[in-house]
PDB file of C-alpha atoms in Angstrom:
ATOM      1  CA  MET A   1     223.941  41.842  80.144  1.00 40.00           C
ATOM      2  CA  ALA A   2     225.414  40.053  82.529  1.00 40.00           C
ATOM      3  CA  ALA A   3     223.078  38.528  85.724  1.00 44.00           C
ATOM      4  CA  LYS A   4     220.371  40.579  86.250  1.00 58.00           C
ATOM      5  CA  HIS A   5     219.159  41.667  89.244  1.00 72.00           C
ATOM      6  CA  HIS A   6     215.668  40.848  89.151  1.00 87.00           C
ATOM      7  CA  VAL A   7     212.243  43.125  90.639  1.00 91.00           C
ATOM      8  CA  SER A   8     211.103  40.635  93.836  1.00 92.00           C
ATOM      9  CA  GLY A   9     208.504  39.848  94.307  1.00 93.00           C
ATOM     10  CA  ALA A  10     207.608  42.108  97.844  1.00 94.00           C
ATOM     11  CA  GLY A  11     208.761  44.698  95.328  1.00 95.00           C
ATOM     12  CA  TYR A  12     205.711  44.357  93.245  1.00 97.00           C
ATOM     13  CA  LEU A  13     203.360  44.226  95.786  1.00 97.00           C
ATOM     14  CA  ALA A  14     204.906  47.383  97.301  1.00 97.00           C
ATOM     15  CA  ALA A  15     204.053  49.246  93.794  1.00 98.00           C
ATOM     16  CA  TRP A  16     201.005  47.764  93.639  1.00 98.00           C
ATOM     17  CA  ILE A  17     200.273  48.860  97.285  1.00 98.00           C
ATOM     18  CA  ALA A  18     202.029  52.394  96.356  1.00 98.00           C
ATOM     19  CA  LEU A  19     199.788  52.758  93.147  1.00 98.00           C
ATOM     20  CA  LEU A  20     196.425  52.360  94.942  1.00 98.00           C
ATOM     21  CA  VAL A  21     197.496  54.729  97.649  1.00 98.00           C
ATOM     22  CA  LEU A  22     198.310  57.504  95.244  1.00 98.00           C
ATOM     23  CA  THR A  23     195.579  56.710  93.101  1.00 97.00           C
ATOM     24  CA  ALA A  24     193.257  57.394  96.436  1.00 97.00           C
ATOM     25  CA  LEU A  25     195.231  60.059  97.118  1.00 96.00           C
ATOM     26  CA  SER A  26     194.459  61.610  94.146  1.00 96.00           C
ATOM     27  CA  TYR A  27     190.705  60.935  94.039  1.00 95.00           C
ATOM     28  CA  GLY A  28     191.180  63.035  97.627  1.00 95.00           C
ATOM     29  CA  ALA A  29     192.888  65.387  96.353  1.00 94.00           C
ATOM     30  CA  ALA A  30     190.168  66.118  93.584  1.00 92.00           C
ATOM     31  CA  HIS A  31     187.858  66.943  96.327  1.00 91.00           C
ATOM     32  CA  LEU A  32     189.963  69.741  98.306  1.00 90.00           C
ATOM     33  CA  ALA A  33     189.257  73.664  97.042  1.00 81.00           C
ATOM     34  CA  LEU A  34     193.222  73.449  95.795  1.00 81.00           C
ATOM     35  CA  GLY A  35     192.255  76.178  93.258  1.00 78.00           C
ATOM     36  CA  GLY A  36     194.946  76.886  90.561  1.00 82.00           C
ATOM     37  CA  PHE A  37     196.567  74.144  91.798  1.00 89.00           C
ATOM     38  CA  GLY A  38     193.976  71.146  91.192  1.00 90.00           C
ATOM     39  CA  THR A  39     195.238  70.262  88.030  1.00 92.00           C
ATOM     40  CA  PRO A  40     199.160  70.163  88.877  1.00 93.00           C
ATOM     41  CA  VAL A  41     198.100  67.955  91.830  1.00 95.00           C
ATOM     42  CA  ALA A  42     196.589  65.461  89.802  1.00 95.00           C
ATOM     43  CA  LEU A  43     198.934  65.587  86.757  1.00 95.00           C
ATOM     44  CA  GLY A  44     201.826  65.881  89.040  1.00 96.00           C
ATOM     45  CA  ILE A  45     200.485  62.176  90.815  1.00 97.00           C
ATOM     46  CA  ALA A  46     199.718  60.744  88.115  1.00 97.00           C
ATOM     47  CA  GLY A  47     202.993  61.249  86.659  1.00 97.00           C
ATOM     48  CA  ILE A  48     204.148  59.827  89.900  1.00 98.00           C
ATOM     49  CA  LYS A  49     202.404  56.596  89.713  1.00 98.00           C
ATOM     50  CA  ALA A  50     203.427  56.584  85.248  1.00 97.00           C
ATOM     51  CA  MET A  51     206.949  56.261  86.897  1.00 97.00           C
ATOM     52  CA  VAL A  52     206.032  53.823  89.466  1.00 98.00           C
ATOM     53  CA  VAL A  53     204.776  50.953  86.827  1.00 98.00           C
ATOM     54  CA  LEU A  54     207.923  51.914  84.328  1.00 97.00           C
ATOM     55  CA  LEU A  55     210.796  50.829  86.848  1.00 96.00           C
ATOM     56  CA  PHE A  56     208.810  48.132  88.360  1.00 96.00           C
ATOM     57  CA  PHE A  57     205.739  46.961  86.397  1.00 97.00           C
ATOM     58  CA  MET A  58     207.365  46.972  83.126  1.00 96.00           C
ATOM     59  CA  HIS A  59     211.104  46.949  84.578  1.00 95.00           C
ATOM     60  CA  LEU A  60     213.091  50.151  83.742  1.00 95.00           C
ATOM     61  CA  ILE A  61     214.564  49.462  86.918  1.00 94.00           C
ATOM     62  CA  GLU A  62     216.756  46.796  85.379  1.00 91.00           C
ATOM     63  CA  ALA A  63     216.160  47.678  82.138  1.00 88.00           C
ATOM     64  CA  SER A  64     219.471  48.270  80.299  1.00 89.00           C
ATOM     65  CA  THR A  65     220.529  52.052  79.018  1.00 93.00           C
ATOM     66  CA  SER A  66     218.682  51.373  75.778  1.00 92.00           C
ATOM     67  CA  MET A  67     215.140  51.071  76.432  1.00 93.00           C
ATOM     68  CA  ARG A  68     215.590  53.856  79.488  1.00 95.00           C
ATOM     69  CA  VAL A  69     216.625  56.329  76.542  1.00 95.00           C
ATOM     70  CA  ILE A  70     213.274  54.770  74.016  1.00 94.00           C
ATOM     71  CA  ALA A  71     211.522  55.391  76.622  1.00 95.00           C
ATOM     72  CA  ALA A  72     211.736  58.658  78.142  1.00 95.00           C
ATOM     73  CA  VAL A  73     212.334  60.284  74.510  1.00 95.00           C
ATOM     74  CA  ALA A  74     208.429  58.813  73.984  1.00 94.00           C
ATOM     75  CA  VAL A  75     207.865  60.184  77.450  1.00 95.00           C
ATOM     76  CA  LEU A  76     209.749  63.887  76.523  1.00 95.00           C
ATOM     77  CA  PHE A  77     207.650  64.015  73.538  1.00 94.00           C
ATOM     78  CA  ILE A  78     204.987  63.839  74.383  1.00 95.00           C
ATOM     79  CA  VAL A  79     205.442  66.694  76.896  1.00 95.00           C
ATOM     80  CA  PHE A  80     206.694  68.904  74.718  1.00 96.00           C
ATOM     81  CA  LEU A  81     203.906  68.844  72.775  1.00 96.00           C
ATOM     82  CA  CYS A  82     201.358  69.176  74.650  1.00 95.00           C
ATOM     83  CA  LEU A  83     203.261  72.080  76.736  1.00 95.00           C
ATOM     84  CA  GLY A  84     203.932  73.243  72.900  1.00 96.00           C
ATOM     85  CA  ILE A  85     200.314  73.198  71.791  1.00 96.00           C
ATOM     86  CA  ALA A  86     199.432  74.840  75.448  1.00 95.00           C
ATOM     87  CA  ALA A  87     201.821  77.843  74.635  1.00 96.00           C
ATOM     88  CA  ASP A  88     200.531  78.144  71.734  1.00 95.00           C
ATOM     89  CA  VAL A  89     197.138  78.025  72.279  1.00 95.00           C
ATOM     90  CA  ALA A  90     197.116  80.168  75.425  1.00 92.00           C
ATOM     91  CA  TYR A  91     199.115  82.798  74.406  1.00 93.00           C
ATOM     92  CA  ARG A  92     197.841  83.173  70.452  1.00 84.00           C
TER      93      ARG A  92
ATOM     94  CA  MET B   1     224.558  27.765  78.176  1.00 44.00           C
ATOM     95  CA  LYS B   2     226.153  24.950  79.853  1.00 47.00           C
ATOM     96  CA  GLU B   3     224.646  22.367  80.617  1.00 51.00           C
ATOM     97  CA  ARG B   4     221.843  22.632  77.939  1.00 54.00           C
ATOM     98  CA  ASP B   5     221.906  23.101  74.195  1.00 52.00           C
ATOM     99  CA  HIS B   6     219.282  26.007  73.425  1.00 52.00           C
ATOM    100  CA  SER B   7     220.804  25.826  70.165  1.00 51.00           C
ATOM    101  CA  TRP B   8     217.233  24.798  68.432  1.00 61.00           C
ATOM    102  CA  GLU B   9     215.332  27.868  69.687  1.00 75.00           C
ATOM    103  CA  VAL B  10     218.001  30.432  68.253  1.00 85.00           C
ATOM    104  CA  ASP B  11     217.797  32.170  64.627  1.00 85.00           C
ATOM    105  CA  GLU B  12     221.200  32.229  63.700  1.00 85.00           C
ATOM    106  CA  GLN B  13     221.881  35.881  63.887  1.00 87.00           C
ATOM    107  CA  PHE B  14     222.483  35.558  67.163  1.00 88.00           C
ATOM    108  CA  GLU B  15     224.936  34.251  68.741  1.00 87.00           C
ATOM    109  CA  ASN B  16     222.751  33.210  71.890  1.00 87.00           C
ATOM    110  CA  LEU B  17     219.631  33.350  73.757  1.00 87.00           C
ATOM    111  CA  GLU B  18     220.165  35.676  75.852  1.00 87.00           C
ATOM    112  CA  ARG B  19     220.809  38.124  72.938  1.00 89.00           C
ATOM    113  CA  GLN B  20     217.677  37.037  70.907  1.00 90.00           C
ATOM    114  CA  GLU B  21     216.242  37.214  73.665  1.00 90.00           C
ATOM    115  CA  TYR B  22     217.083  41.263  74.228  1.00 92.00           C
ATOM    116  CA  THR B  23     216.578  41.926  71.006  1.00 93.00           C
ATOM    117  CA  ALA B  24     213.183  41.212  71.254  1.00 92.00           C
ATOM    118  CA  ARG B  25     212.693  43.236  74.504  1.00 93.00           C
ATOM    119  CA  LEU B  26     214.341  45.982  72.917  1.00 94.00           C
ATOM    120  CA  GLY B  27     212.141  46.011  69.447  1.00 95.00           C
ATOM    121  CA  MET B  28     208.888  46.180  71.747  1.00 96.00           C
ATOM    122  CA  TRP B  29     210.592  48.873  73.069  1.00 96.00           C
ATOM    123  CA  ILE B  30     210.588  50.439  70.586  1.00 95.00           C
ATOM    124  CA  PHE B  31     206.680  49.621  69.456  1.00 96.00           C
ATOM    125  CA  VAL B  32     205.538  50.546  72.708  1.00 96.00           C
ATOM    126  CA  GLY B  33     207.460  54.401  73.045  1.00 94.00           C
ATOM    127  CA  SER B  34     205.458  54.121  69.236  1.00 93.00           C
ATOM    128  CA  GLU B  35     202.036  53.647  70.956  1.00 94.00           C
ATOM    129  CA  ALA B  36     202.334  56.070  73.478  1.00 94.00           C
ATOM    130  CA  LEU B  37     203.155  58.466  70.590  1.00 92.00           C
ATOM    131  CA  LEU B  38     199.933  57.871  69.177  1.00 93.00           C
ATOM    132  CA  PHE B  39     198.113  59.056  72.120  1.00 95.00           C
ATOM    133  CA  ALA B  40     200.188  61.496  72.193  1.00 95.00           C
ATOM    134  CA  GLY B  41     198.370  63.051  69.294  1.00 95.00           C
ATOM    135  CA  LEU B  42     194.941  63.080  71.448  1.00 96.00           C
ATOM    136  CA  PHE B  43     196.500  64.096  74.504  1.00 97.00           C
ATOM    137  CA  GLY B  44     198.360  67.038  72.586  1.00 96.00           C
ATOM    138  CA  LEU B  45     194.534  68.008  71.432  1.00 96.00           C
ATOM    139  CA  TYR B  46     192.885  67.636  75.021  1.00 96.00           C
ATOM    140  CA  THR B  47     195.183  70.612  76.304  1.00 96.00           C
ATOM    141  CA  ALA B  48     194.615  73.055  73.311  1.00 96.00           C
ATOM    142  CA  TYR B  49     190.583  72.528  73.843  1.00 96.00           C
ATOM    143  CA  ARG B  50     191.037  72.666  77.196  1.00 95.00           C
ATOM    144  CA  ILE B  51     192.762  75.905  77.389  1.00 95.00           C
ATOM    145  CA  LEU B  52     189.921  77.271  74.902  1.00 95.00           C
ATOM    146  CA  HIS B  53     186.873  75.729  76.559  1.00 95.00           C
ATOM    147  CA  PRO B  54     188.041  75.486  80.084  1.00 93.00           C
ATOM    148  CA  ALA B  55     184.384  76.232  82.275  1.00 93.00           C
ATOM    149  CA  ALA B  56     182.549  73.547  79.608  1.00 94.00           C
ATOM    150  CA  PHE B  57     185.672  70.885  80.422  1.00 95.00           C
ATOM    151  CA  ALA B  58     184.847  70.876  83.741  1.00 93.00           C
ATOM    152  CA  GLU B  59     180.987  71.205  83.921  1.00 92.00           C
ATOM    153  CA  ALA B  60     181.587  68.125  81.351  1.00 94.00           C
ATOM    154  CA  THR B  61     183.988  66.339  83.788  1.00 94.00           C
ATOM    155  CA  HIS B  62     180.893  66.382  86.405  1.00 92.00           C
ATOM    156  CA  HIS B  63     178.603  64.797  84.433  1.00 91.00           C
ATOM    157  CA  ASN B  64     181.194  61.164  84.466  1.00 94.00           C
ATOM    158  CA  ASN B  65     180.669  58.709  87.211  1.00 94.00           C
ATOM    159  CA  GLN B  66     183.917  59.319  89.497  1.00 94.00           C
ATOM    160  CA  LEU B  67     183.235  56.624  91.703  1.00 95.00           C
ATOM    161  CA  LEU B  68     183.275  54.369  88.057  1.00 96.00           C
ATOM    162  CA  GLY B  69     185.693  55.635  86.347  1.00 96.00           C
ATOM    163  CA  THR B  70     187.791  55.456  89.731  1.00 97.00           C
ATOM    164  CA  ILE B  71     186.710  51.373  90.314  1.00 97.00           C
ATOM    165  CA  ASN B  72     188.108  51.071  86.936  1.00 97.00           C
ATOM    166  CA  THR B  73     191.454  52.828  87.799  1.00 98.00           C
ATOM    167  CA  ALA B  74     192.084  50.359  90.954  1.00 98.00           C
ATOM    168  CA  VAL B  75     190.839  47.828  88.456  1.00 98.00           C
ATOM    169  CA  LEU B  76     193.283  48.329  85.506  1.00 98.00           C
ATOM    170  CA  ILE B  77     196.300  48.917  88.319  1.00 98.00           C
ATOM    171  CA  THR B  78     195.474  45.609  89.997  1.00 98.00           C
ATOM    172  CA  SER B  79     195.021  44.050  86.631  1.00 98.00           C
ATOM    173  CA  SER B  80     199.138  44.875  85.812  1.00 98.00           C
ATOM    174  CA  PHE B  81     200.927  44.189  88.935  1.00 98.00           C
ATOM    175  CA  SER B  82     198.491  40.774  88.142  1.00 98.00           C
ATOM    176  CA  VAL B  83     201.142  40.217  84.896  1.00 98.00           C
ATOM    177  CA  ALA B  84     203.821  41.217  86.215  1.00 97.00           C
ATOM    178  CA  TRP B  85     202.914  38.700  88.303  1.00 98.00           C
ATOM    179  CA  ALA B  86     202.762  36.032  85.540  1.00 98.00           C
ATOM    180  CA  VAL B  87     206.535  36.914  85.044  1.00 97.00           C
ATOM    181  CA  HIS B  88     207.790  37.297  88.084  1.00 97.00           C
ATOM    182  CA  ALA B  89     206.414  33.566  88.497  1.00 97.00           C
ATOM    183  CA  ILE B  90     207.987  32.805  84.794  1.00 96.00           C
ATOM    184  CA  ARG B  91     210.907  33.460  84.661  1.00 95.00           C
ATOM    185  CA  MET B  92     211.154  30.794  88.546  1.00 95.00           C
ATOM    186  CA  ASP B  93     210.054  28.037  86.601  1.00 95.00           C
ATOM    187  CA  ARG B  94     206.544  28.862  88.227  1.00 96.00           C
ATOM    188  CA  ARG B  95     204.284  28.023  85.263  1.00 96.00           C
ATOM    189  CA  LYS B  96     201.018  27.303  87.446  1.00 96.00           C
ATOM    190  CA  ALA B  97     201.146  30.870  89.088  1.00 97.00           C
ATOM    191  CA  ALA B  98     202.262  32.283  85.318  1.00 97.00           C
ATOM    192  CA  THR B  99     198.829  30.620  83.825  1.00 98.00           C
ATOM    193  CA  LEU B 100     196.756  31.830  87.322  1.00 98.00           C
ATOM    194  CA  SER B 101     197.944  35.529  87.000  1.00 98.00           C
ATOM    195  CA  LEU B 102     197.362  35.307  83.331  1.00 98.00           C
ATOM    196  CA  GLY B 103     193.725  34.582  83.749  1.00 98.00           C
ATOM    197  CA  VAL B 104     193.521  36.820  87.011  1.00 98.00           C
ATOM    198  CA  THR B 105     194.530  39.713  84.334  1.00 98.00           C
ATOM    199  CA  LEU B 106     192.807  38.509  81.861  1.00 98.00           C
ATOM    200  CA  VAL B 107     189.322  38.575  84.617  1.00 98.00           C
ATOM    201  CA  LEU B 108     189.876  42.466  85.448  1.00 98.00           C
ATOM    202  CA  ALA B 109     189.982  43.397  81.770  1.00 98.00           C
ATOM    203  CA  ALA B 110     186.841  42.067  81.546  1.00 98.00           C
ATOM    204  CA  GLY B 111     185.431  43.784  84.269  1.00 98.00           C
ATOM    205  CA  PHE B 112     187.053  46.890  83.000  1.00 98.00           C
ATOM    206  CA  LEU B 113     185.455  46.799  79.392  1.00 98.00           C
ATOM    207  CA  VAL B 114     182.028  46.092  81.806  1.00 98.00           C
ATOM    208  CA  ILE B 115     182.438  48.735  83.999  1.00 98.00           C
ATOM    209  CA  LYS B 116     183.059  50.947  80.720  1.00 97.00           C
ATOM    210  CA  GLY B 117     180.304  49.929  78.233  1.00 97.00           C
ATOM    211  CA  PHE B 118     177.393  50.664  81.124  1.00 96.00           C
ATOM    212  CA  GLU B 119     179.006  54.310  81.522  1.00 96.00           C
ATOM    213  CA  TYR B 120     179.018  54.420  77.670  1.00 96.00           C
ATOM    214  CA  SER B 121     175.103  53.261  77.764  1.00 95.00           C
ATOM    215  CA  HIS B 122     174.272  55.701  80.434  1.00 93.00           C
ATOM    216  CA  HIS B 123     176.111  58.209  78.259  1.00 93.00           C
ATOM    217  CA  PHE B 124     173.921  57.428  75.237  1.00 92.00           C
ATOM    218  CA  SER B 125     170.532  57.698  77.606  1.00 91.00           C
ATOM    219  CA  ALA B 126     171.526  61.385  78.306  1.00 88.00           C
ATOM    220  CA  GLY B 127     171.849  61.608  74.385  1.00 88.00           C
ATOM    221  CA  ILE B 128     175.540  61.856  74.827  1.00 91.00           C
ATOM    222  CA  TYR B 129     177.197  60.801  71.399  1.00 88.00           C
ATOM    223  CA  PRO B 130     180.050  61.291  69.260  1.00 86.00           C
ATOM    224  CA  GLY B 131     180.508  63.916  67.090  1.00 80.00           C
ATOM    225  CA  VAL B 132     176.965  65.276  65.565  1.00 82.00           C
ATOM    226  CA  HIS B 133     175.187  62.227  67.204  1.00 84.00           C
ATOM    227  CA  TYR B 134     175.749  64.834  70.375  1.00 86.00           C
ATOM    228  CA  SER B 135     172.203  65.374  71.233  1.00 83.00           C
ATOM    229  CA  SER B 136     172.395  66.471  75.240  1.00 83.00           C
ATOM    230  CA  GLU B 137     169.815  68.330  76.404  1.00 80.00           C
ATOM    231  CA  GLU B 138     171.792  69.022  79.482  1.00 82.00           C
ATOM    232  CA  LEU B 139     175.002  70.038  77.824  1.00 83.00           C
ATOM    233  CA  THR B 140     174.427  72.378  75.070  1.00 83.00           C
ATOM    234  CA  GLY B 141     176.943  74.116  73.190  1.00 84.00           C
ATOM    235  CA  HIS B 142     180.168  73.383  71.236  1.00 86.00           C
ATOM    236  CA  GLY B 143     182.329  72.954  74.690  1.00 90.00           C
ATOM    237  CA  PRO B 144     180.898  69.698  75.867  1.00 92.00           C
ATOM    238  CA  LYS B 145     180.525  68.052  72.225  1.00 92.00           C
ATOM    239  CA  LEU B 146     184.317  68.444  71.974  1.00 93.00           C
ATOM    240  CA  PHE B 147     185.109  67.025  75.453  1.00 95.00           C
ATOM    241  CA  PHE B 148     182.776  64.526  75.018  1.00 95.00           C
ATOM    242  CA  THR B 149     184.143  63.765  71.402  1.00 94.00           C
ATOM    243  CA  LEU B 150     187.547  63.493  72.770  1.00 95.00           C
ATOM    244  CA  TYR B 151     186.172  61.353  75.869  1.00 96.00           C
ATOM    245  CA  TYR B 152     184.789  59.043  72.892  1.00 96.00           C
ATOM    246  CA  PHE B 153     187.601  58.631  70.365  1.00 96.00           C
ATOM    247  CA  MET B 154     189.695  58.365  73.528  1.00 97.00           C
ATOM    248  CA  THR B 155     188.566  56.019  75.638  1.00 97.00           C
ATOM    249  CA  GLY B 156     187.083  54.126  73.376  1.00 97.00           C
ATOM    250  CA  LEU B 157     190.492  53.392  71.502  1.00 97.00           C
ATOM    251  CA  HIS B 158     192.071  52.803  74.367  1.00 98.00           C
ATOM    252  CA  ALA B 159     189.008  50.030  74.798  1.00 98.00           C
ATOM    253  CA  LEU B 160     190.427  48.947  71.570  1.00 98.00           C
ATOM    254  CA  HIS B 161     193.874  48.566  73.461  1.00 98.00           C
ATOM    255  CA  VAL B 162     191.982  46.671  75.811  1.00 98.00           C
ATOM    256  CA  ILE B 163     191.169  44.246  74.202  1.00 98.00           C
ATOM    257  CA  ALA B 164     194.434  43.729  71.753  1.00 98.00           C
ATOM    258  CA  GLY B 165     196.130  42.972  75.465  1.00 98.00           C
ATOM    259  CA  MET B 166     193.908  40.291  76.244  1.00 98.00           C
ATOM    260  CA  THR B 167     194.311  38.359  72.943  1.00 98.00           C
ATOM    261  CA  VAL B 168     197.504  38.787  73.305  1.00 98.00           C
ATOM    262  CA  LEU B 169     197.916  37.925  77.103  1.00 98.00           C
ATOM    263  CA  GLY B 170     194.668  34.706  76.151  1.00 98.00           C
ATOM    264  CA  TRP B 171     196.939  33.480  73.707  1.00 97.00           C
ATOM    265  CA  ILE B 172     200.455  34.056  75.761  1.00 97.00           C
ATOM    266  CA  ALA B 173     198.462  31.940  78.500  1.00 97.00           C
ATOM    267  CA  VAL B 174     197.772  29.222  76.671  1.00 97.00           C
ATOM    268  CA  LEU B 175     201.193  28.404  75.544  1.00 96.00           C
ATOM    269  CA  VAL B 176     202.765  29.024  79.275  1.00 96.00           C
ATOM    270  CA  ARG B 177     200.223  26.276  80.185  1.00 95.00           C
ATOM    271  CA  ARG B 178     201.531  24.120  77.010  1.00 94.00           C
ATOM    272  CA  GLY B 179     205.332  24.655  78.394  1.00 93.00           C
ATOM    273  CA  ARG B 180     206.366  26.661  75.827  1.00 93.00           C
ATOM    274  CA  TYR B 181     208.388  29.294  77.957  1.00 94.00           C
ATOM    275  CA  THR B 182     211.046  28.858  81.056  1.00 93.00           C
ATOM    276  CA  SER B 183     212.950  30.709  83.601  1.00 92.00           C
ATOM    277  CA  THR B 184     215.403  31.439  79.920  1.00 90.00           C
ATOM    278  CA  ARG B 185     212.989  31.438  77.291  1.00 91.00           C
ATOM    279  CA  ASN B 186     210.395  34.085  78.344  1.00 94.00           C
ATOM    280  CA  ALA B 187     210.543  37.918  76.583  1.00 93.00           C
ATOM    281  CA  ALA B 188     207.328  36.815  75.025  1.00 95.00           C
ATOM    282  CA  VAL B 189     205.613  36.890  78.213  1.00 97.00           C
ATOM    283  CA  GLU B 190     207.372  39.987  79.135  1.00 96.00           C
ATOM    284  CA  ASN B 191     206.633  41.847  75.966  1.00 97.00           C
ATOM    285  CA  GLY B 192     203.167  41.046  76.259  1.00 97.00           C
ATOM    286  CA  ALA B 193     202.946  42.709  79.952  1.00 98.00           C
ATOM    287  CA  LEU B 194     205.084  45.532  79.093  1.00 97.00           C
ATOM    288  CA  TYR B 195     201.607  46.397  76.132  1.00 98.00           C
ATOM    289  CA  TRP B 196     199.561  45.637  79.208  1.00 98.00           C
ATOM    290  CA  HIS B 197     201.265  48.345  81.728  1.00 98.00           C
ATOM    291  CA  LEU B 198     200.816  50.587  78.368  1.00 97.00           C
ATOM    292  CA  VAL B 199     197.156  49.966  78.465  1.00 97.00           C
ATOM    293  CA  ASP B 200     197.197  50.810  82.779  1.00 98.00           C
ATOM    294  CA  LEU B 201     199.688  53.973  81.900  1.00 97.00           C
ATOM    295  CA  ILE B 202     197.831  55.762  79.691  1.00 97.00           C
ATOM    296  CA  TRP B 203     194.677  54.758  81.832  1.00 98.00           C
ATOM    297  CA  ILE B 204     196.753  56.887  84.383  1.00 98.00           C
ATOM    298  CA  PHE B 205     196.379  59.962  82.555  1.00 97.00           C
ATOM    299  CA  LEU B 206     192.560  59.266  81.048  1.00 97.00           C
ATOM    300  CA  TRP B 207     191.157  59.101  84.530  1.00 97.00           C
ATOM    301  CA  PRO B 208     191.986  62.728  85.897  1.00 97.00           C
ATOM    302  CA  LEU B 209     191.506  64.130  82.543  1.00 96.00           C
ATOM    303  CA  PHE B 210     188.439  62.947  82.168  1.00 97.00           C
ATOM    304  CA  TYR B 211     186.538  62.307  85.659  1.00 96.00           C
ATOM    305  CA  LEU B 212     188.734  64.213  88.157  1.00 94.00           C
ATOM    306  CA  LEU B 213     189.299  67.803  86.851  1.00 91.00           C
ATOM    307  CA  ARG B 214     186.387  69.681  87.645  1.00 83.00           C
TER     308      ARG B 214
END
């Protein structure tokens, strides 16, 4: 718990702009005919946006391992739950 | 801990203020993780119903106003930025900037709710109510009804979190203004911000699920 390296003001600005650009990209992608790739692309971009929020706005990039583990476990269990349900419903 | 005596603000079980602040942050992360799992069940339900009724879900998504949903996404992302900026400011003892950033966050949050309210009233006028009250003549059948019931439940629960977050951040803004927090003592500001970022995170996924995937 020694002196931590804090996210800088420029870091927050960059994260904000990145989130807006990713939102615009996702909006644009939704209007292309991507066929079966539409869903993975939209959720993939949402996943990247979530990582930006978690790492920079929520400071996981400067946080201790215990906090990163808590966040990772929550994310992992949500993904497992949705994948498990998807597999069950799709292949029943 | 050299020049100033912080002993008055440290509980006896903690060695020093830094330890106490660390524990508060860790506790908040556990809370945020549990909150995320509350929404996980609903995301799971959405997954199941979307696979069972793909065409109906795509058709129902067309009814949602993509422009308003996207504007709200930008509003919420910007509010996340402004609350992050408040933490950034208080870490440097800039109380005025922190208070102002929290104020901007509250205004954006209120804007989000107003836009959401317009969307709800538009749905109501089309007979789109949740559950048994669903009476749309345009989108009939089981699928759209399931879609909109999930839509109301998930965006409604999210809106309740927005209101809770506004209450917390409003209270913190008052305390920041009164000089309660400093560059060394600010876990409460950061924890309030963490809650707000969670609200943003959930919306980042609600937006494609209810507006984009047609």
